[in-house]
PDB file of N, CA and C in Angstrom:
ATOM      1  N   MET V   1       0.845  -1.171   0.000  1.00 44.00           N
ATOM      2  CA  MET V   1       0.000   0.000   0.000  1.00 44.00           C
ATOM      3  C   MET V   1       0.890   1.234   0.000  1.00 44.00           C
ATOM      4  N   GLY V   2       0.499   2.245  -0.777  1.00 46.00           N
ATOM      5  CA  GLY V   2       1.292   3.460  -0.890  1.00 46.00           C
ATOM      6  C   GLY V   2       1.106   4.379   0.294  1.00 46.00           C
ATOM      7  N   VAL V   3       1.879   5.425   0.281  1.00 44.00           N
ATOM      8  CA  VAL V   3       1.825   6.434   1.330  1.00 44.00           C
ATOM      9  C   VAL V   3       0.709   7.416   0.999  1.00 44.00           C
ATOM     10  N   PRO V   4      -0.132   7.765   1.977  1.00 45.00           N
ATOM     11  CA  PRO V   4      -1.188   8.736   1.691  1.00 45.00           C
ATOM     12  C   PRO V   4      -0.593  10.083   1.300  1.00 45.00           C
ATOM     13  N   SER V   5      -1.200  10.725   0.305  1.00 49.00           N
ATOM     14  CA  SER V   5      -0.783  12.051  -0.141  1.00 49.00           C
ATOM     15  C   SER V   5      -1.909  13.028   0.132  1.00 49.00           C
ATOM     16  N   ILE V   6      -1.566  14.218   0.632  1.00 47.00           N
ATOM     17  CA  ILE V   6      -2.568  15.259   0.821  1.00 47.00           C
ATOM     18  C   ILE V   6      -2.427  16.217  -0.345  1.00 47.00           C
ATOM     19  N   LEU V   7      -3.475  16.317  -1.157  1.00 51.00           N
ATOM     20  CA  LEU V   7      -3.453  17.170  -2.330  1.00 51.00           C
ATOM     21  C   LEU V   7      -3.865  18.583  -1.958  1.00 51.00           C
ATOM     22  N   SER V   8      -3.672  19.526  -2.887  1.00 48.00           N
ATOM     23  CA  SER V   8      -3.998  20.928  -2.621  1.00 48.00           C
ATOM     24  C   SER V   8      -5.475  21.127  -2.319  1.00 48.00           C
ATOM     25  N   THR V   9      -6.320  20.212  -2.772  1.00 48.00           N
ATOM     26  CA  THR V   9      -7.751  20.311  -2.502  1.00 48.00           C
ATOM     27  C   THR V   9      -8.089  19.806  -1.107  1.00 48.00           C
ATOM     28  N   GLY V  10      -7.105  19.263  -0.385  1.00 50.00           N
ATOM     29  CA  GLY V  10      -7.338  18.749   0.953  1.00 50.00           C
ATOM     30  C   GLY V  10      -7.715  17.286   0.977  1.00 50.00           C
ATOM     31  N   VAL V  11      -7.781  16.659  -0.185  1.00 52.00           N
ATOM     32  CA  VAL V  11      -8.149  15.254  -0.287  1.00 52.00           C
ATOM     33  C   VAL V  11      -6.938  14.391   0.046  1.00 52.00           C
ATOM     34  N   VAL V  12      -7.158  13.342   0.806  1.00 53.00           N
ATOM     35  CA  VAL V  12      -6.095  12.380   1.086  1.00 53.00           C
ATOM     36  C   VAL V  12      -6.318  11.191   0.165  1.00 53.00           C
ATOM     37  N   MET V  13      -5.262  10.813  -0.572  1.00 58.00           N
ATOM     38  CA  MET V  13      -5.380   9.710  -1.522  1.00 58.00           C
ATOM     39  C   MET V  13      -4.174   8.802  -1.370  1.00 58.00           C
ATOM     40  N   ASP V  14      -4.397   7.516  -1.483  1.00 64.00           N
ATOM     41  CA  ASP V  14      -3.311   6.545  -1.458  1.00 64.00           C
ATOM     42  C   ASP V  14      -2.421   6.801  -2.675  1.00 64.00           C
ATOM     43  N   SER V  15      -1.142   7.053  -2.451  1.00 72.00           N
ATOM     44  CA  SER V  15      -0.239   7.414  -3.545  1.00 72.00           C
ATOM     45  C   SER V  15      -0.089   6.299  -4.575  1.00 72.00           C
ATOM     46  N   SER V  16      -0.279   5.042  -4.191  1.00 76.00           N
ATOM     47  CA  SER V  16      -0.152   3.956  -5.166  1.00 76.00           C
ATOM     48  C   SER V  16      -1.272   4.021  -6.202  1.00 76.00           C
ATOM     49  N   ILE V  17      -2.461   4.441  -5.804  1.00 75.00           N
ATOM     50  CA  ILE V  17      -3.571   4.588  -6.752  1.00 75.00           C
ATOM     51  C   ILE V  17      -3.264   5.721  -7.720  1.00 75.00           C
ATOM     52  N   LEU V  18      -2.813   6.841  -7.191  1.00 78.00           N
ATOM     53  CA  LEU V  18      -2.463   7.982  -8.034  1.00 78.00           C
ATOM     54  C   LEU V  18      -1.332   7.613  -8.991  1.00 78.00           C
ATOM     55  N   ASN V  19      -0.342   6.884  -8.512  1.00 82.00           N
ATOM     56  CA  ASN V  19       0.767   6.459  -9.368  1.00 82.00           C
ATOM     57  C   ASN V  19       0.290   5.553 -10.495  1.00 82.00           C
ATOM     58  N   GLN V  20      -0.660   4.662 -10.223  1.00 83.00           N
ATOM     59  CA  GLN V  20      -1.194   3.773 -11.255  1.00 83.00           C
ATOM     60  C   GLN V  20      -1.895   4.574 -12.344  1.00 83.00           C
ATOM     61  N   ILE V  21      -2.674   5.557 -11.942  1.00 83.00           N
ATOM     62  CA  ILE V  21      -3.389   6.385 -12.915  1.00 83.00           C
ATOM     63  C   ILE V  21      -2.392   7.173 -13.760  1.00 83.00           C
ATOM     64  N   MET V  22      -1.430   7.811 -13.103  1.00 86.00           N
ATOM     65  CA  MET V  22      -0.470   8.656 -13.816  1.00 86.00           C
ATOM     66  C   MET V  22       0.436   7.834 -14.734  1.00 86.00           C
ATOM     67  N   ALA V  23       0.756   6.603 -14.360  1.00 89.00           N
ATOM     68  CA  ALA V  23       1.645   5.765 -15.173  1.00 89.00           C
ATOM     69  C   ALA V  23       1.034   5.425 -16.523  1.00 89.00           C
ATOM     70  N   ARG V  24      -0.290   5.427 -16.604  1.00 89.00           N
ATOM     71  CA  ARG V  24      -0.965   5.090 -17.858  1.00 89.00           C
ATOM     72  C   ARG V  24      -1.052   6.265 -18.817  1.00 89.00           C
ATOM     73  N   LEU V  25      -0.734   7.464 -18.351  1.00 90.00           N
ATOM     74  CA  LEU V  25      -0.895   8.663 -19.166  1.00 90.00           C
ATOM     75  C   LEU V  25       0.438   9.147 -19.719  1.00 90.00           C
ATOM     76  N   SER V  26       0.389   9.787 -20.883  1.00 93.00           N
ATOM     77  CA  SER V  26       1.589  10.436 -21.416  1.00 93.00           C
ATOM     78  C   SER V  26       1.931  11.625 -20.521  1.00 93.00           C
ATOM     79  N   HIS V  27       3.129  12.163 -20.672  1.00 93.00           N
ATOM     80  CA  HIS V  27       3.522  13.314 -19.854  1.00 93.00           C
ATOM     81  C   HIS V  27       2.597  14.501 -20.107  1.00 93.00           C
ATOM     82  N   ALA V  28       2.220  14.724 -21.362  1.00 94.00           N
ATOM     83  CA  ALA V  28       1.312  15.830 -21.692  1.00 94.00           C
ATOM     84  C   ALA V  28      -0.046  15.622 -21.028  1.00 94.00           C
ATOM     85  N   ASP V  29      -0.550  14.388 -21.040  1.00 92.00           N
ATOM     86  CA  ASP V  29      -1.835  14.097 -20.402  1.00 92.00           C
ATOM     87  C   ASP V  29      -1.744  14.206 -18.883  1.00 92.00           C
ATOM     88  N   GLN V  30      -0.587  13.869 -18.310  1.00 91.00           N
ATOM     89  CA  GLN V  30      -0.395  14.031 -16.866  1.00 91.00           C
ATOM     90  C   GLN V  30      -0.508  15.501 -16.478  1.00 91.00           C
ATOM     91  N   ILE V  31       0.145  16.365 -17.243  1.00 92.00           N
ATOM     92  CA  ILE V  31       0.089  17.800 -16.956  1.00 92.00           C
ATOM     93  C   ILE V  31      -1.330  18.318 -17.127  1.00 92.00           C
ATOM     94  N   ARG V  32      -1.997  17.903 -18.214  1.00 90.00           N
ATOM     95  CA  ARG V  32      -3.379  18.325 -18.452  1.00 90.00           C
ATOM     96  C   ARG V  32      -4.269  17.916 -17.290  1.00 90.00           C
ATOM     97  N   LEU V  33      -4.088  16.709 -16.801  1.00 89.00           N
ATOM     98  CA  LEU V  33      -4.881  16.216 -15.679  1.00 89.00           C
ATOM     99  C   LEU V  33      -4.634  17.051 -14.423  1.00 89.00           C
ATOM    100  N   LEU V  34      -3.374  17.333 -14.136  1.00 90.00           N
ATOM    101  CA  LEU V  34      -3.028  18.082 -12.923  1.00 90.00           C
ATOM    102  C   LEU V  34      -3.546  19.515 -12.931  1.00 90.00           C
ATOM    103  N   VAL V  35      -3.565  20.153 -14.094  1.00 93.00           N
ATOM    104  CA  VAL V  35      -3.984  21.560 -14.137  1.00 93.00           C
ATOM    105  C   VAL V  35      -5.467  21.747 -14.413  1.00 93.00           C
ATOM    106  N   SER V  36      -6.174  20.671 -14.787  1.00 91.00           N
ATOM    107  CA  SER V  36      -7.577  20.867 -15.150  1.00 91.00           C
ATOM    108  C   SER V  36      -8.583  20.002 -14.401  1.00 91.00           C
ATOM    109  N   HIS V  37      -8.166  18.883 -13.848  1.00 90.00           N
ATOM    110  CA  HIS V  37      -9.142  17.964 -13.252  1.00 90.00           C
ATOM    111  C   HIS V  37      -9.633  18.479 -11.900  1.00 90.00           C
ATOM    112  N   PRO V  38     -10.955  18.407 -11.655  1.00 92.00           N
ATOM    113  CA  PRO V  38     -11.518  18.876 -10.387  1.00 92.00           C
ATOM    114  C   PRO V  38     -10.921  18.201  -9.156  1.00 92.00           C
ATOM    115  N   PHE V  39     -10.395  16.996  -9.299  1.00 87.00           N
ATOM    116  CA  PHE V  39      -9.770  16.318  -8.165  1.00 87.00           C
ATOM    117  C   PHE V  39      -8.597  17.135  -7.638  1.00 87.00           C
ATOM    118  N   PHE V  40      -7.875  17.793  -8.549  1.00 89.00           N
ATOM    119  CA  PHE V  40      -6.708  18.585  -8.175  1.00 89.00           C
ATOM    120  C   PHE V  40      -7.025  20.070  -8.014  1.00 89.00           C
ATOM    121  N   THR V  41      -7.976  20.575  -8.802  1.00 92.00           N
ATOM    122  CA  THR V  41      -8.252  22.018  -8.806  1.00 92.00           C
ATOM    123  C   THR V  41      -9.468  22.416  -7.987  1.00 92.00           C
ATOM    124  N   GLY V  42     -10.415  21.476  -7.814  1.00 92.00           N
ATOM    125  CA  GLY V  42     -11.657  21.801  -7.121  1.00 92.00           C
ATOM    126  C   GLY V  42     -12.653  22.537  -8.002  1.00 92.00           C
ATOM    127  N   ARG V  43     -12.335  22.662  -9.296  1.00 94.00           N
ATOM    128  CA  ARG V  43     -13.198  23.391 -10.228  1.00 94.00           C
ATOM    129  C   ARG V  43     -13.455  22.568 -11.489  1.00 94.00           C
ATOM    130  N   CYS V  44     -14.616  22.789 -12.087  1.00 95.00           N
ATOM    131  CA  CYS V  44     -14.976  22.136 -13.345  1.00 95.00           C
ATOM    132  C   CYS V  44     -14.107  22.706 -14.466  1.00 95.00           C
ATOM    133  N   PRO V  45     -13.516  21.853 -15.308  1.00 93.00           N
ATOM    134  CA  PRO V  45     -12.687  22.356 -16.402  1.00 93.00           C
ATOM    135  C   PRO V  45     -13.503  23.022 -17.507  1.00 93.00           C
ATOM    136  N   GLN V  46     -14.801  22.784 -17.524  1.00 94.00           N
ATOM    137  CA  GLN V  46     -15.653  23.337 -18.578  1.00 94.00           C
ATOM    138  C   GLN V  46     -16.251  24.686 -18.183  1.00 94.00           C
ATOM    139  N   CYS V  47     -16.890  24.768 -17.015  1.00 96.00           N
ATOM    140  CA  CYS V  47     -17.573  26.009 -16.614  1.00 96.00           C
ATOM    141  C   CYS V  47     -16.895  26.704 -15.432  1.00 96.00           C
ATOM    142  N   HIS V  48     -15.898  26.077 -14.846  1.00 96.00           N
ATOM    143  CA  HIS V  48     -15.100  26.618 -13.735  1.00 96.00           C
ATOM    144  C   HIS V  48     -15.881  26.779 -12.434  1.00 96.00           C
ATOM    145  N   SER V  49     -17.042  26.149 -12.332  1.00 96.00           N
ATOM    146  CA  SER V  49     -17.786  26.145 -11.069  1.00 96.00           C
ATOM    147  C   SER V  49     -17.066  25.245 -10.079  1.00 96.00           C
ATOM    148  N   ARG V  50     -17.284  25.501  -8.807  1.00 95.00           N
ATOM    149  CA  ARG V  50     -16.709  24.626  -7.777  1.00 95.00           C
ATOM    150  C   ARG V  50     -17.349  23.244  -7.879  1.00 95.00           C
ATOM    151  N   VAL V  51     -16.512  22.225  -7.746  1.00 92.00           N
ATOM    152  CA  VAL V  51     -16.987  20.843  -7.740  1.00 92.00           C
ATOM    153  C   VAL V  51     -16.736  20.309  -6.333  1.00 92.00           C
ATOM    154  N   PRO V  52     -17.797  19.887  -5.637  1.00 89.00           N
ATOM    155  CA  PRO V  52     -17.606  19.339  -4.288  1.00 89.00           C
ATOM    156  C   PRO V  52     -16.651  18.147  -4.324  1.00 89.00           C
ATOM    157  N   LEU V  53     -15.838  18.031  -3.290  1.00 82.00           N
ATOM    158  CA  LEU V  53     -14.868  16.937  -3.243  1.00 82.00           C
ATOM    159  C   LEU V  53     -15.528  15.577  -3.396  1.00 82.00           C
ATOM    160  N   SER V  54     -16.765  15.456  -2.930  1.00 82.00           N
ATOM    161  CA  SER V  54     -17.471  14.174  -3.041  1.00 82.00           C
ATOM    162  C   SER V  54     -17.781  13.827  -4.496  1.00 82.00           C
ATOM    163  N   GLN V  55     -17.698  14.805  -5.406  1.00 84.00           N
ATOM    164  CA  GLN V  55     -17.986  14.569  -6.822  1.00 84.00           C
ATOM    165  C   GLN V  55     -16.750  14.746  -7.698  1.00 84.00           C
ATOM    166  N   ALA V  56     -15.561  14.804  -7.099  1.00 83.00           N
ATOM    167  CA  ALA V  56     -14.343  15.093  -7.854  1.00 83.00           C
ATOM    168  C   ALA V  56     -13.398  13.906  -7.982  1.00 83.00           C
ATOM    169  N   ASN V  57     -13.838  12.706  -7.664  1.00 81.00           N
ATOM    170  CA  ASN V  57     -12.956  11.535  -7.733  1.00 81.00           C
ATOM    171  C   ASN V  57     -12.459  11.296  -9.154  1.00 81.00           C
ATOM    172  N   LEU V  58     -11.218  10.864  -9.277  1.00 79.00           N
ATOM    173  CA  LEU V  58     -10.663  10.551 -10.589  1.00 79.00           C
ATOM    174  C   LEU V  58     -11.474   9.437 -11.234  1.00 79.00           C
ATOM    175  N   GLY V  59     -11.875   9.650 -12.477  1.00 77.00           N
ATOM    176  CA  GLY V  59     -12.662   8.664 -13.200  1.00 77.00           C
ATOM    177  C   GLY V  59     -14.143   8.698 -12.899  1.00 77.00           C
ATOM    178  N   GLN V  60     -14.551   9.514 -11.925  1.00 81.00           N
ATOM    179  CA  GLN V  60     -15.963   9.582 -11.552  1.00 81.00           C
ATOM    180  C   GLN V  60     -16.430  11.015 -11.344  1.00 81.00           C
ATOM    181  N   ALA V  61     -15.615  11.993 -11.711  1.00 88.00           N
ATOM    182  CA  ALA V  61     -15.948  13.392 -11.442  1.00 88.00           C
ATOM    183  C   ALA V  61     -17.111  13.848 -12.313  1.00 88.00           C
ATOM    184  N   GLN V  62     -17.907  14.731 -11.730  1.00 90.00           N
ATOM    185  CA  GLN V  62     -19.008  15.321 -12.486  1.00 90.00           C
ATOM    186  C   GLN V  62     -19.313  16.707 -11.941  1.00 90.00           C
ATOM    187  N   CYS V  63     -19.810  17.566 -12.819  1.00 93.00           N
ATOM    188  CA  CYS V  63     -20.197  18.919 -12.432  1.00 93.00           C
ATOM    189  C   CYS V  63     -21.714  18.999 -12.476  1.00 93.00           C
ATOM    190  N   THR V  64     -22.316  19.324 -11.350  1.00 92.00           N
ATOM    191  CA  THR V  64     -23.778  19.420 -11.304  1.00 92.00           C
ATOM    192  C   THR V  64     -24.268  20.710 -11.945  1.00 92.00           C
ATOM    193  N   HIS V  65     -23.377  21.664 -12.159  1.00 93.00           N
ATOM    194  CA  HIS V  65     -23.775  22.940 -12.754  1.00 93.00           C
ATOM    195  C   HIS V  65     -23.942  22.836 -14.273  1.00 93.00           C
ATOM    196  N   CYS V  66     -22.921  22.290 -14.974  1.00 94.00           N
ATOM    197  CA  CYS V  66     -22.982  22.232 -16.441  1.00 94.00           C
ATOM    198  C   CYS V  66     -23.138  20.814 -16.988  1.00 94.00           C
ATOM    199  N   GLY V  67     -22.995  19.804 -16.121  1.00 91.00           N
ATOM    200  CA  GLY V  67     -23.161  18.422 -16.559  1.00 91.00           C
ATOM    201  C   GLY V  67     -21.888  17.748 -17.049  1.00 91.00           C
ATOM    202  N   TRP V  68     -20.725  18.432 -16.951  1.00 92.00           N
ATOM    203  CA  TRP V  68     -19.463  17.829 -17.383  1.00 92.00           C
ATOM    204  C   TRP V  68     -19.236  16.522 -16.631  1.00 92.00           C
ATOM    205  N   LEU V  69     -18.764  15.497 -17.364  1.00 91.00           N
ATOM    206  CA  LEU V  69     -18.429  14.202 -16.772  1.00 91.00           C
ATOM    207  C   LEU V  69     -16.991  13.850 -17.106  1.00 91.00           C
ATOM    208  N   ASP V  70     -16.357  13.136 -16.239  1.00 86.00           N
ATOM    209  CA  ASP V  70     -14.977  12.703 -16.413  1.00 86.00           C
ATOM    210  C   ASP V  70     -14.941  11.468 -17.306  1.00 86.00           C
ATOM    211  N   LEU V  71     -15.374  11.617 -18.547  1.00 75.00           N
ATOM    212  CA  LEU V  71     -15.459  10.475 -19.451  1.00 75.00           C
ATOM    213  C   LEU V  71     -14.098  10.018 -19.952  1.00 75.00           C
ATOM    214  N   ASP V  72     -13.135  10.938 -20.097  1.00 62.00           N
ATOM    215  CA  ASP V  72     -11.812  10.550 -20.592  1.00 62.00           C
ATOM    216  C   ASP V  72     -11.171   9.504 -19.697  1.00 62.00           C
ATOM    217  N   LEU V  73     -11.184   9.728 -18.390  1.00 59.00           N
ATOM    218  CA  LEU V  73     -10.574   8.756 -17.478  1.00 59.00           C
ATOM    219  C   LEU V  73     -11.391   7.477 -17.420  1.00 59.00           C
ATOM    220  N   GLN V  74     -12.718   7.579 -17.530  1.00 54.00           N
ATOM    221  CA  GLN V  74     -13.546   6.373 -17.518  1.00 54.00           C
ATOM    222  C   GLN V  74     -13.219   5.522 -18.735  1.00 54.00           C
ATOM    223  N   GLN V  75     -13.033   6.153 -19.893  1.00 55.00           N
ATOM    224  CA  GLN V  75     -12.694   5.402 -21.094  1.00 55.00           C
ATOM    225  C   GLN V  75     -11.305   4.795 -20.980  1.00 55.00           C
ATOM    226  N   GLU V  76     -10.364   5.508 -20.349  1.00 51.00           N
ATOM    227  CA  GLU V  76      -9.028   4.954 -20.129  1.00 51.00           C
ATOM    228  C   GLU V  76      -9.111   3.708 -19.249  1.00 51.00           C
ATOM    229  N   GLU V  77      -9.967   3.743 -18.232  1.00 49.00           N
ATOM    230  CA  GLU V  77     -10.133   2.586 -17.351  1.00 49.00           C
ATOM    231  C   GLU V  77     -10.634   1.386 -18.148  1.00 49.00           C
ATOM    232  N   LEU V  78     -11.565   1.617 -19.080  1.00 48.00           N
ATOM    233  CA  LEU V  78     -12.118   0.519 -19.866  1.00 48.00           C
ATOM    234  C   LEU V  78     -11.068  -0.074 -20.800  1.00 48.00           C
ATOM    235  N   ARG V  79     -10.146   0.757 -21.281  1.00 50.00           N
ATOM    236  CA  ARG V  79      -9.123   0.295 -22.206  1.00 50.00           C
ATOM    237  C   ARG V  79      -7.831  -0.042 -21.493  1.00 50.00           C
ATOM    238  N   ASP V  80      -7.869  -0.225 -20.219  1.00 49.00           N
ATOM    239  CA  ASP V  80      -6.682  -0.416 -19.383  1.00 49.00           C
ATOM    240  C   ASP V  80      -5.736  -1.475 -19.939  1.00 49.00           C
ATOM    241  N   ASP V  81      -6.249  -2.565 -20.466  1.00 45.00           N
ATOM    242  CA  ASP V  81      -5.397  -3.646 -20.951  1.00 45.00           C
ATOM    243  C   ASP V  81      -4.607  -3.255 -22.191  1.00 45.00           C
ATOM    244  N   SER V  82      -5.111  -2.307 -22.969  1.00 45.00           N
ATOM    245  CA  SER V  82      -4.435  -1.933 -24.206  1.00 45.00           C
ATOM    246  C   SER V  82      -3.462  -0.779 -24.025  1.00 45.00           C
ATOM    247  N   ILE V  83      -3.363  -0.224 -22.816  1.00 45.00           N
ATOM    248  CA  ILE V  83      -2.495   0.923 -22.569  1.00 45.00           C
ATOM    249  C   ILE V  83      -1.199   0.451 -21.926  1.00 45.00           C
ATOM    250  N   THR V  84      -0.102   0.935 -22.458  1.00 47.00           N
ATOM    251  CA  THR V  84       1.188   0.632 -21.849  1.00 47.00           C
ATOM    252  C   THR V  84       1.672   1.866 -21.110  1.00 47.00           C
ATOM    253  N   PRO V  85       2.337   1.698 -19.990  1.00 47.00           N
ATOM    254  CA  PRO V  85       2.824   2.851 -19.225  1.00 47.00           C
ATOM    255  C   PRO V  85       3.798   3.691 -20.041  1.00 47.00           C
ATOM    256  N   SER V  86       3.724   5.006 -19.848  1.00 49.00           N
ATOM    257  CA  SER V  86       4.660   5.899 -20.529  1.00 49.00           C
ATOM    258  C   SER V  86       6.001   5.885 -19.810  1.00 49.00           C
ATOM    259  N   CYS V  87       7.039   6.201 -20.535  1.00 47.00           N
ATOM    260  CA  CYS V  87       8.386   6.214 -19.951  1.00 47.00           C
ATOM    261  C   CYS V  87       8.786   7.610 -19.562  1.00 47.00           C
TER     262      CYS V  87
END
């Protein structure tokens, strides 16, 4: 089990889970995720409304204001077997 990490949003997450997610993404996608995803920013990337932490989980985030859904990460989860970790 990984070491818990406290993110800027105040969320505590097991670092091994975060590492697994990040390992599947290219460096450009990692940066995009860090600067835009509500899990890290607390805001919707589409309308910039606040997203409650309970609705900001990676792969399950949603904005109740504009309806944005975290479909990119959900699709990555479905294709997990076909993705190789980036170097």
